[in-house]
PDB file of C-alpha atoms in Angstrom:
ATOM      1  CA  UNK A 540      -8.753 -22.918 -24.736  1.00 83.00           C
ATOM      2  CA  UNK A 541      -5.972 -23.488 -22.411  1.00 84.00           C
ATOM      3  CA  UNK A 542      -3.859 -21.958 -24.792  1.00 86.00           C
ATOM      4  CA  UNK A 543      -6.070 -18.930 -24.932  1.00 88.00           C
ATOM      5  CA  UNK A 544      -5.942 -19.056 -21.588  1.00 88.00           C
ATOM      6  CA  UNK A 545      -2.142 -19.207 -21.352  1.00 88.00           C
ATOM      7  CA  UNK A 546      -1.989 -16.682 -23.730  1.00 90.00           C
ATOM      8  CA  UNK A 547      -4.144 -14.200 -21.631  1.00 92.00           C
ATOM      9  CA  UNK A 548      -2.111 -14.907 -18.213  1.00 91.00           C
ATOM     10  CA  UNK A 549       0.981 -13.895 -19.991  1.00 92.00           C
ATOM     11  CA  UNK A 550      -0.684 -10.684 -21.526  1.00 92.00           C
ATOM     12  CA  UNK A 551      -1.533 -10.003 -18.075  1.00 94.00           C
ATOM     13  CA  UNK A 552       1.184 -10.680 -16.458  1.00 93.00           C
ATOM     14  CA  UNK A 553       3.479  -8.818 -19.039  1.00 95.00           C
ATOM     15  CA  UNK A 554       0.544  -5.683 -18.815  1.00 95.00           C
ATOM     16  CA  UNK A 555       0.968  -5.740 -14.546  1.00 95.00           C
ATOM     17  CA  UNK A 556       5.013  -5.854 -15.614  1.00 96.00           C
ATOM     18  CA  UNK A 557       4.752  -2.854 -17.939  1.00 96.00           C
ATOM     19  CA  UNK A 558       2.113  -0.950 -15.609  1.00 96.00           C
ATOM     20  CA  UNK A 559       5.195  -2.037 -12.725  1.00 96.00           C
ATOM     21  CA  UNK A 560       7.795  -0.752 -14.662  1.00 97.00           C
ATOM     22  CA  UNK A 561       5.826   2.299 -15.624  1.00 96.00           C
ATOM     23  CA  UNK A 562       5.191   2.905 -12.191  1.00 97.00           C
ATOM     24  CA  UNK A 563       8.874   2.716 -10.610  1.00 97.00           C
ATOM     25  CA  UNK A 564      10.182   4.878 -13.403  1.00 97.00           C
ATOM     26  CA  UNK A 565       7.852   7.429 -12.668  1.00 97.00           C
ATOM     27  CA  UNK A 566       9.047   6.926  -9.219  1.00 97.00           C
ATOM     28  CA  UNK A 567      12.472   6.874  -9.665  1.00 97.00           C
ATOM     29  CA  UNK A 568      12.171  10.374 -11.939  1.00 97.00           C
ATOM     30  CA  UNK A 569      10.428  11.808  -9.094  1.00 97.00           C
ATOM     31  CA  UNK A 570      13.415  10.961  -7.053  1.00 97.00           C
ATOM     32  CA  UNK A 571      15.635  11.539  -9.596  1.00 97.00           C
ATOM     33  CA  UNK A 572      13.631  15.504  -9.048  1.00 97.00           C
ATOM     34  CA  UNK A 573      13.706  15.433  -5.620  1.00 97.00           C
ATOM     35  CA  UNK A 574      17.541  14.518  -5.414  1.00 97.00           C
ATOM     36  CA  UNK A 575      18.392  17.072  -7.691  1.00 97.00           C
ATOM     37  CA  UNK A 576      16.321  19.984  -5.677  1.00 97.00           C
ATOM     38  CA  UNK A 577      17.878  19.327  -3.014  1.00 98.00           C
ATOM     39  CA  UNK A 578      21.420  19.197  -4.464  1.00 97.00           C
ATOM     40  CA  UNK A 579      20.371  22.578  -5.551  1.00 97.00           C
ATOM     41  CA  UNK A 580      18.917  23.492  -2.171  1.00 98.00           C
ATOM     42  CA  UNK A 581      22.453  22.016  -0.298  1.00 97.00           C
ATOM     43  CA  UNK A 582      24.900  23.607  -3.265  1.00 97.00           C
ATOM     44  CA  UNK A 583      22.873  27.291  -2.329  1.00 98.00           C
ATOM     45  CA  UNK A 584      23.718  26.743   1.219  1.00 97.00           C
ATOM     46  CA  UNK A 585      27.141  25.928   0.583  1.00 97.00           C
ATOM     47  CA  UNK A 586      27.214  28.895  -1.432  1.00 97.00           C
ATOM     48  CA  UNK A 587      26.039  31.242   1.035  1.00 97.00           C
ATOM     49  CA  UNK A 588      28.523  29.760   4.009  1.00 97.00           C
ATOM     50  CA  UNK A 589      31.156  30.394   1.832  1.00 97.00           C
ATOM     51  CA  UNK A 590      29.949  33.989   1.575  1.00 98.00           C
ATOM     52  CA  UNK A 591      29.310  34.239   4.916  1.00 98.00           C
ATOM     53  CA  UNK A 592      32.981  33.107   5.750  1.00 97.00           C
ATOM     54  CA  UNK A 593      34.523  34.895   3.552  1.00 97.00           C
ATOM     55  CA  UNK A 594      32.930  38.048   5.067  1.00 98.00           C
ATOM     56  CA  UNK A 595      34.118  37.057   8.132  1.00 98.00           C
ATOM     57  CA  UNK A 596      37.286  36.406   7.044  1.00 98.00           C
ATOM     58  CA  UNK A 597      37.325  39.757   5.313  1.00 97.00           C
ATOM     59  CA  UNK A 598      36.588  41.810   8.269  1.00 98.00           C
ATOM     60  CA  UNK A 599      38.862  39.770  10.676  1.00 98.00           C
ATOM     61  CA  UNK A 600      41.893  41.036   8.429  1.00 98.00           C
ATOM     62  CA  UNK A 601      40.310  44.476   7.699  1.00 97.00           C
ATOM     63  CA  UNK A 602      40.332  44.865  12.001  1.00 97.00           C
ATOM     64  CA  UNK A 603      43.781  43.153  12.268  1.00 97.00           C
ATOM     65  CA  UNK A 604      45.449  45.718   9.578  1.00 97.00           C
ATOM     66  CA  UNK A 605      43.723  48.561  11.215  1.00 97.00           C
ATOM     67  CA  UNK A 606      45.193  47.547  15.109  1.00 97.00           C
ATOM     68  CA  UNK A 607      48.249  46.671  13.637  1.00 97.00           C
ATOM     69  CA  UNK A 608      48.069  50.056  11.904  1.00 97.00           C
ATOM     70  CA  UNK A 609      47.240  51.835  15.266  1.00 97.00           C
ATOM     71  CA  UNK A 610      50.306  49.711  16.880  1.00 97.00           C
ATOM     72  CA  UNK A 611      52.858  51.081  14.253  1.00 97.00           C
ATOM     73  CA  UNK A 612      51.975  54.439  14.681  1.00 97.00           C
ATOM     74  CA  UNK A 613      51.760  54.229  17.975  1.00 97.00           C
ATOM     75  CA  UNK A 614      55.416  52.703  17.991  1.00 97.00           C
ATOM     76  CA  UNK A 615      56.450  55.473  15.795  1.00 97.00           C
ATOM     77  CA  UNK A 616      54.981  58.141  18.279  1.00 97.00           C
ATOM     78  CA  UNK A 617      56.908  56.672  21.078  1.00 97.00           C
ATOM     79  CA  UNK A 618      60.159  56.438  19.140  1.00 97.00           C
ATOM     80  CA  UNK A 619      59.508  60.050  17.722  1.00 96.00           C
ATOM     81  CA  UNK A 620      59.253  61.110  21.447  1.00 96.00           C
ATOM     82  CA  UNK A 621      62.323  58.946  22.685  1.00 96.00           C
ATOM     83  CA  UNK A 622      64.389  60.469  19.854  1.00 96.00           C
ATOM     84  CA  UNK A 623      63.030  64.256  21.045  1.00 95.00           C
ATOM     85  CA  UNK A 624      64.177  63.387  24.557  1.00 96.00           C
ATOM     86  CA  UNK A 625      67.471  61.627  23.552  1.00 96.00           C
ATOM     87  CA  UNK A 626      68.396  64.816  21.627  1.00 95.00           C
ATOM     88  CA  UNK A 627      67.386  67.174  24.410  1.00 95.00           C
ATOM     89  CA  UNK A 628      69.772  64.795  26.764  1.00 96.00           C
ATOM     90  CA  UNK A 629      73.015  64.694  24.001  1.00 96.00           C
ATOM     91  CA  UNK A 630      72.213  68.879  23.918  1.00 94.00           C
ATOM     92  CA  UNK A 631      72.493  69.108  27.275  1.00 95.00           C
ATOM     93  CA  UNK A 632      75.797  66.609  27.563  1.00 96.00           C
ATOM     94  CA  UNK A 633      77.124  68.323  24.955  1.00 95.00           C
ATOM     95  CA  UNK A 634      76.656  71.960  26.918  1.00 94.00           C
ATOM     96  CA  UNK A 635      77.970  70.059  30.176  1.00 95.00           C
ATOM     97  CA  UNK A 636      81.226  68.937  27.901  1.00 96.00           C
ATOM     98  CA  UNK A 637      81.620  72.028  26.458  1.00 95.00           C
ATOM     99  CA  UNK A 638      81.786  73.724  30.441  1.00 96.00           C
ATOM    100  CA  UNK A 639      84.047  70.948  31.225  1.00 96.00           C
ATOM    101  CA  UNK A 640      86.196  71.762  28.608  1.00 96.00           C
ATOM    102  CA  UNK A 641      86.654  75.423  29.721  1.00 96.00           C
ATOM    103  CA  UNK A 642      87.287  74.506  33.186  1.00 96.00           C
ATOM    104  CA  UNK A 643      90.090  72.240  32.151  1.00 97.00           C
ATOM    105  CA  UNK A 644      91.864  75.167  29.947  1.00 96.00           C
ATOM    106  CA  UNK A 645      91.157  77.450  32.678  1.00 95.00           C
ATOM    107  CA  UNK A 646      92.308  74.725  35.380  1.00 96.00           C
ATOM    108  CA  UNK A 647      95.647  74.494  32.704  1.00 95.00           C
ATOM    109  CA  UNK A 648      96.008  78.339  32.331  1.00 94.00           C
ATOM    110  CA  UNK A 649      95.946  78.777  36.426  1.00 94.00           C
ATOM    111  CA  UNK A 650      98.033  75.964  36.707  1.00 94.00           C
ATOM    112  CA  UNK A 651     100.500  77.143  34.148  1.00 93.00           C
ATOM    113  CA  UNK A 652     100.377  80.408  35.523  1.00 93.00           C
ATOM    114  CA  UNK A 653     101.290  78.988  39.032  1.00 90.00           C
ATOM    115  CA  UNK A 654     104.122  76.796  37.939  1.00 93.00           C
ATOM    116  CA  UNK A 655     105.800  79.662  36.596  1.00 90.00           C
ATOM    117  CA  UNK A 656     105.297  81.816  39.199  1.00 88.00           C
ATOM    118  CA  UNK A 657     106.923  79.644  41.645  1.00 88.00           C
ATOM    119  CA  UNK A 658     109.462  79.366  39.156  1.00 87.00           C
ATOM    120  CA  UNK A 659     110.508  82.370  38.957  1.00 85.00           C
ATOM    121  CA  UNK A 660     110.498  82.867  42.867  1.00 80.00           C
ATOM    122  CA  UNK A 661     112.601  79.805  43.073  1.00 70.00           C
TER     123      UNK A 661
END
């Protein structure tokens, strides 16, 4: 009977293992669930930061290119309209050269006019 006995304590013992080990598998698959739902849940919000920032991102350079368009043609304005007034300022040197010109070959025809008038009366 002690035998019996023996034999029974160990059938229950290995039963209370089996129900343990039952019971912490089913336990650690329900974790096992739970991890992997919220890997999910954490890989989805990842995903949608990266969208988010790369929107941002996106726009950032979209406004940059569009001031740094405005600021080229803006620069290209101001040269267009320093080259109109540089050109209006050589026209009007040139003119001014062109009148000093003439009044130096009428200056040398006077003067050579002169000198040989008073050489003649000398």
């Amino acid at each position: 009977e002690i035998e019996r006995a023996v034999e029974h304590e160990q059938g229950a013992r290995l039963k209370a293992e089996t129900e343990h080990l039952s019971t912490v598998q089913r336990r650690l698959q329900a974790h096992e669930e739970l991890t992997g739902r919220k890997l999910e849940a954490l890989q989805a919000k990842q995903d949608d930061s990266l969208a988010t920032l790369s929107q941002e991102v996106e726009a950032k350079m979209v406004a940059e290119r569009h001031t740094s368009q405005r600021a080229l043609e803006d620069l290209a304005k101001e040269l267009r309209d320093t080259d109109a007034v540089a050109a209006q300022e050589i026209s009007g040197l040139d003119s001014f050269c062109g009148k000093l010109v003439k009044e130096v070959k009428d200056l040398e025809s006077r003067l050579s006019i002169e000198v040989e008038r008073q050489t003649t009366e000398l």
